[in-house]
Tab-separated table of C-alpha atoms in Angstrom:
chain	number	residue	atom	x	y	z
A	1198	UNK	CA	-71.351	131.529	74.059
A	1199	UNK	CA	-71.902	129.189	71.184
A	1200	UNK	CA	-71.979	125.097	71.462
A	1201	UNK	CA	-69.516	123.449	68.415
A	1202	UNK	CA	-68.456	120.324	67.520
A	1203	UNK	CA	-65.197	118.426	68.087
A	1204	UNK	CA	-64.067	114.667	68.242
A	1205	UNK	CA	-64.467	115.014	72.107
A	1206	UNK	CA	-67.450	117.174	72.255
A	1207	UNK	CA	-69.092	113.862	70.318
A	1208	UNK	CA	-69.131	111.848	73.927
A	1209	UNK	CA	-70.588	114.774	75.434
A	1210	UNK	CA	-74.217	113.122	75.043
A	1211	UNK	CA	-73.569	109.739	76.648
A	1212	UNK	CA	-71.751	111.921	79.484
A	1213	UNK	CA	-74.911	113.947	80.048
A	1214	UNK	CA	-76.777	110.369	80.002
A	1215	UNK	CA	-74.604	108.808	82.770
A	1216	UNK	CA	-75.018	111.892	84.719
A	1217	UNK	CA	-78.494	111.670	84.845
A	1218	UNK	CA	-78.597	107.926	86.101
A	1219	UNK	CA	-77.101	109.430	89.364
A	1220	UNK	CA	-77.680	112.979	89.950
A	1221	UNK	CA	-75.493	114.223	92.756
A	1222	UNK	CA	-72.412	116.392	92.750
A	1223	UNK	CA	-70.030	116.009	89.597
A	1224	UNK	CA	-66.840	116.840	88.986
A	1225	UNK	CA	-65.009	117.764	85.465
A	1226	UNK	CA	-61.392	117.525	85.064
A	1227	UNK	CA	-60.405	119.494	82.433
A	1228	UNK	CA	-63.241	121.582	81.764
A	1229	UNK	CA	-61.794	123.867	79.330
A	1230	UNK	CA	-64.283	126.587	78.753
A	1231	UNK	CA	-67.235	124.752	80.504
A	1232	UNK	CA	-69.215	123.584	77.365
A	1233	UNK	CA	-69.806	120.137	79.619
A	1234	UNK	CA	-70.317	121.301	82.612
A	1235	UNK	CA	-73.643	123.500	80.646
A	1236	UNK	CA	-74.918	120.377	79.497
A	1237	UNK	CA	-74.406	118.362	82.592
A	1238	UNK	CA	-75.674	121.208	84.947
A	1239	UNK	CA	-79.325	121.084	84.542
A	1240	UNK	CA	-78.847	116.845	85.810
A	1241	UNK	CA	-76.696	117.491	88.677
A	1242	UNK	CA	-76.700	118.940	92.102
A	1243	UNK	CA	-73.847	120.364	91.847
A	1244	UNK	CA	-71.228	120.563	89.229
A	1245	UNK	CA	-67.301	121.652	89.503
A	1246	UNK	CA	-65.381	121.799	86.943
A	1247	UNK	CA	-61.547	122.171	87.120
A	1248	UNK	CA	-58.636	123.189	84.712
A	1249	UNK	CA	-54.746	124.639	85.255
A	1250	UNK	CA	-55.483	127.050	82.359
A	1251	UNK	CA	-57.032	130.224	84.058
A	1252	UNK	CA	-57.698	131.658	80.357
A	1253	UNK	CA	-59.929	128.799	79.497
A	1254	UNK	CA	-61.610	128.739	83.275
A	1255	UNK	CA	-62.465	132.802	82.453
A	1256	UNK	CA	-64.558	131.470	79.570
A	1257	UNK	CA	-66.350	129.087	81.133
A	1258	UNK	CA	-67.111	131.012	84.184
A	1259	UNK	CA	-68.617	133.773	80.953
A	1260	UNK	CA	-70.381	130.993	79.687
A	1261	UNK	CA	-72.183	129.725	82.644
A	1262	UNK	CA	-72.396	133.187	84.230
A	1263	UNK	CA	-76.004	132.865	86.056
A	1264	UNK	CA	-75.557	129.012	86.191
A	1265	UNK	CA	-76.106	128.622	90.110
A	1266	UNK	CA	-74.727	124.739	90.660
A	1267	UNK	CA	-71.589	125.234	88.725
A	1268	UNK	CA	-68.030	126.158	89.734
A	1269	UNK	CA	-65.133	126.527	87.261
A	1270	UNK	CA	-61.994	126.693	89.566
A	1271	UNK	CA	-58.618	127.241	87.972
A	1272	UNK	CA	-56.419	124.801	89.978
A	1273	UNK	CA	-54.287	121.474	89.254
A	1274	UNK	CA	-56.148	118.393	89.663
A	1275	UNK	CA	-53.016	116.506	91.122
A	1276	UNK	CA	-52.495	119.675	93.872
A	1277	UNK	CA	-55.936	119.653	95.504
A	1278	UNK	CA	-56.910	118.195	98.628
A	1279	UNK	CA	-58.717	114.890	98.743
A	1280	UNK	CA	-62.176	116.215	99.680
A	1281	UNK	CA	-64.379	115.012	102.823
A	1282	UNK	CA	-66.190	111.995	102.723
A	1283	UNK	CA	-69.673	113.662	101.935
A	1284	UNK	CA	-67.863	116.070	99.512
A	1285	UNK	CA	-67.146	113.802	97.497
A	1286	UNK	CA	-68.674	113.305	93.886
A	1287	UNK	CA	-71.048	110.831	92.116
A	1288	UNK	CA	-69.723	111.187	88.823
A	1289	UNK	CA	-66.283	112.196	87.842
A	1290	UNK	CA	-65.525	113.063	83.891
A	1291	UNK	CA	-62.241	113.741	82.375
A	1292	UNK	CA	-62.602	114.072	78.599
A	1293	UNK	CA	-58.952	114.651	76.884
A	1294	UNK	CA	-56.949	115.362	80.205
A	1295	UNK	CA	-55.646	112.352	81.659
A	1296	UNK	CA	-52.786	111.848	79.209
A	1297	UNK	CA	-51.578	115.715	80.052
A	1298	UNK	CA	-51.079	114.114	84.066
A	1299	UNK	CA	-49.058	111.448	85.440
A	1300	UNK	CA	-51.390	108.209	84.766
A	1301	UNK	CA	-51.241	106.551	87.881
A	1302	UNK	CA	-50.935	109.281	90.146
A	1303	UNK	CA	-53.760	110.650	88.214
A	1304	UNK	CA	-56.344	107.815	88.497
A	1305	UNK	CA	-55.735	106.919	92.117
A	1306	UNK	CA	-56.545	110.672	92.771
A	1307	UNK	CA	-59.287	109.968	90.802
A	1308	UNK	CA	-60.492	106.823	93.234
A	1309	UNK	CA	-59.784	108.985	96.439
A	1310	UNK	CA	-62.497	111.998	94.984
A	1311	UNK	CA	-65.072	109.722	94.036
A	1312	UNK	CA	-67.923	108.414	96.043
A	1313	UNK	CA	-68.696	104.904	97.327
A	1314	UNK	CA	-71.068	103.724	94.176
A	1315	UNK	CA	-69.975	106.151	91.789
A	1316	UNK	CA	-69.093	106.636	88.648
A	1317	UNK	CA	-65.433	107.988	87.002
A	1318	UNK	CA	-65.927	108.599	83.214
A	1319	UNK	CA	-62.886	108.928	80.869
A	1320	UNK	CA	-62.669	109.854	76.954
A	1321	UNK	CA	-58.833	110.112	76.373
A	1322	UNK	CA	-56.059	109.684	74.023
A	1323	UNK	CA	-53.661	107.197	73.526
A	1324	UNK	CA	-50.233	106.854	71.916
A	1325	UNK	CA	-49.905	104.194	69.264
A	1326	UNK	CA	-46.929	101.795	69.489
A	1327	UNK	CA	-48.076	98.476	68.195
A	1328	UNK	CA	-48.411	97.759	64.779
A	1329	UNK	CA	-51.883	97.297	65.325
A	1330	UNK	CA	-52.334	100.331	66.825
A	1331	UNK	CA	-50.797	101.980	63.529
A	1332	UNK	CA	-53.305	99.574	61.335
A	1333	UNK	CA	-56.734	100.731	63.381
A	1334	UNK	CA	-55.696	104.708	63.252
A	1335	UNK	CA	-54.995	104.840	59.497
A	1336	UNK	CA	-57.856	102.542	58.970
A	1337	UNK	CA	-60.241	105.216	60.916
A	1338	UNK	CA	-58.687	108.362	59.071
A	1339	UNK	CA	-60.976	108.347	55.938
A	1340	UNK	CA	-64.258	107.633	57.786
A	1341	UNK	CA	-63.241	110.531	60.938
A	1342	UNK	CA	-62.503	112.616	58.096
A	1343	UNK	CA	-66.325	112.027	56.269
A	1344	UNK	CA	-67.837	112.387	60.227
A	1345	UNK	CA	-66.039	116.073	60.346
A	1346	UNK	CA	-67.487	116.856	57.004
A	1347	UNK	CA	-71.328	116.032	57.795
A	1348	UNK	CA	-70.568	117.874	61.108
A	1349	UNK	CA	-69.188	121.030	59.363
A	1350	UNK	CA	-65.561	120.388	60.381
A	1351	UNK	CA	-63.774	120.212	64.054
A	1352	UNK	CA	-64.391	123.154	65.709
A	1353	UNK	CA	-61.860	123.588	68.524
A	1354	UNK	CA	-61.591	126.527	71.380
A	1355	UNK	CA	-58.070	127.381	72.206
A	1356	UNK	CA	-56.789	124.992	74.441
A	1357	UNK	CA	-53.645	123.224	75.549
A	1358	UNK	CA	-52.583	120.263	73.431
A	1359	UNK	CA	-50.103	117.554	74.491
A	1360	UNK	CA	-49.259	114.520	72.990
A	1361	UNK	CA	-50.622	110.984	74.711
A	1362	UNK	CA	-47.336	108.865	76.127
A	1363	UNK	CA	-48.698	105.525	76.869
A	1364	UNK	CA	-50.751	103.178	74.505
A	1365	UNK	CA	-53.974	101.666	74.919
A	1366	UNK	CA	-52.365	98.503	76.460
A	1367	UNK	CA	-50.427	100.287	78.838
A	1368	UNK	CA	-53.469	102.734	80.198
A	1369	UNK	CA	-55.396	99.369	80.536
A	1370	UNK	CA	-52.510	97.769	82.480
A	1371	UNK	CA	-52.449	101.171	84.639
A	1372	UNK	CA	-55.986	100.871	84.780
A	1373	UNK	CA	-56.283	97.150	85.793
A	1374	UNK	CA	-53.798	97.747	89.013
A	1375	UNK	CA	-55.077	101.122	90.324
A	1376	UNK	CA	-59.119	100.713	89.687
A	1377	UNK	CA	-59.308	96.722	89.413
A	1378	UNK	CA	-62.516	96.094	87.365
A	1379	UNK	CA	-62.131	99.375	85.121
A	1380	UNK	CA	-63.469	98.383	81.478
A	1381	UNK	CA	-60.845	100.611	78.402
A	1382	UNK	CA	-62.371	100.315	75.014
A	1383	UNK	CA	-61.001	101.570	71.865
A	1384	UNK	CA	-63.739	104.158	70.341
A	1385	UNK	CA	-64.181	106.201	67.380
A	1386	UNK	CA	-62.201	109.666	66.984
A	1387	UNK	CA	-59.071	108.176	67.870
A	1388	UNK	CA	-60.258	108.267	71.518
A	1389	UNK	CA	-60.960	105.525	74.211
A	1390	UNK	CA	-63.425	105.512	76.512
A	1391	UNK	CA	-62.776	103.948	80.517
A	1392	UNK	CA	-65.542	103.342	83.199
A	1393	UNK	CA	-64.995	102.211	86.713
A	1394	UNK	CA	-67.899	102.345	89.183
A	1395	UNK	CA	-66.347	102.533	92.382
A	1396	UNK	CA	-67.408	99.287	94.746
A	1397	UNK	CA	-70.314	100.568	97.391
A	1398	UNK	CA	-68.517	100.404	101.144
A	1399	UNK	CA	-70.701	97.257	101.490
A	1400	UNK	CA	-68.787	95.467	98.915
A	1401	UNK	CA	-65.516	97.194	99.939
A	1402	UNK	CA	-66.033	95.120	103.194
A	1403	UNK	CA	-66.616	92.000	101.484
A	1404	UNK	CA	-63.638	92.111	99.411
């Protein structure tokens, strides 16, 4: 299957990059049809990628057909058991997901999958409500617009699209109280980009 371009596939590099830093078992929520989990697979240990949408899961389990370390599983993030302790993953990456789950529910799940020390990644959507979140999206349209063009347009598999309900300020808000010390910055593509390393158990203790 062939790689192509897309406002989210544009983070895909700086995922792969974080990945590296920390090896280890990685899991994708919202894999679609496992263009990710290709590129991350040859800087993990393992790699699992989940997504509700069995369709898109058959693609990606086409694409990386001979790809030992990788797993797409059709399932519902929200539904699955919390794993064991040593199951549990040194990278998580969600790239235009969370805003399709409930937002707290989602990112506490998040905490309770992710290792002591790691990392949870998140390129998402938000809704905008402000006035100034009206201002900075029309201001972006023209230059997104030139980026698609010297890209050779968006390029998007068939996926499930839903609209983002809360706003920048309220995902950092929902951010602040469930992973206390997650950083949300407003990015390019009309996308934002979260990181939370998860405290080590040593500095669990402390706090």
């Amino acid at each position: 299957m062939e790689t192509y371009w897309n406002h989210n596939t544009a983070f895909h590099n700086e995922l792969v990059e974080s990945v590296k830093m920390r090896g280890g078992r990685v899991l994708d929520i919202g894999c679609g049809d496992g263009l990710l989990l290709q590129r991350i697979a040859p800087f993990a240990q393992r790699v699992v990628g989940i997504d509700p949408d069995s369709e898109a899961i058959k693609r990606a389990q086409t694409r990386l057909a001979g790809v030992s370390n990788v797993s797409p599983v059709s399932d519902d993030f929200l539904a699955m058991p919390v794993p064991s302790q040593e199951d549990r993953y040194s990278t998580i990456i969600c790239v235009a997901t969370l805003h399709h789950m409930e937002l707290r529910s989602a990112l506490s799940n998040m905490d309770h999958f992710l290792a002591p020390g790691g990392r949870l990644l998140v390129v998402g959507l938000a809704a905008d409500k402000s006035m100034m979140d009206k201002v900075i999206s029309g201001l972006l349209v023209l230059p997104i617009r030139l980026m698609d063009l010297l890209h050779g347009g968006m390029q998007d598999p068939a996926v499930r699209i839903a609209e983002p309900k809360e706003s920048l300020s309220e995902i950092r808000q929902a951010a602040s109280e469930v992973l206390p010390g997650a950083k949300v910055r407003r990015r390019f593509y009309f996308r934002y980009v979260m990181i939370w390393d998860k405290p080590r158990v040593e500095q669990a203790i402390q706090l």
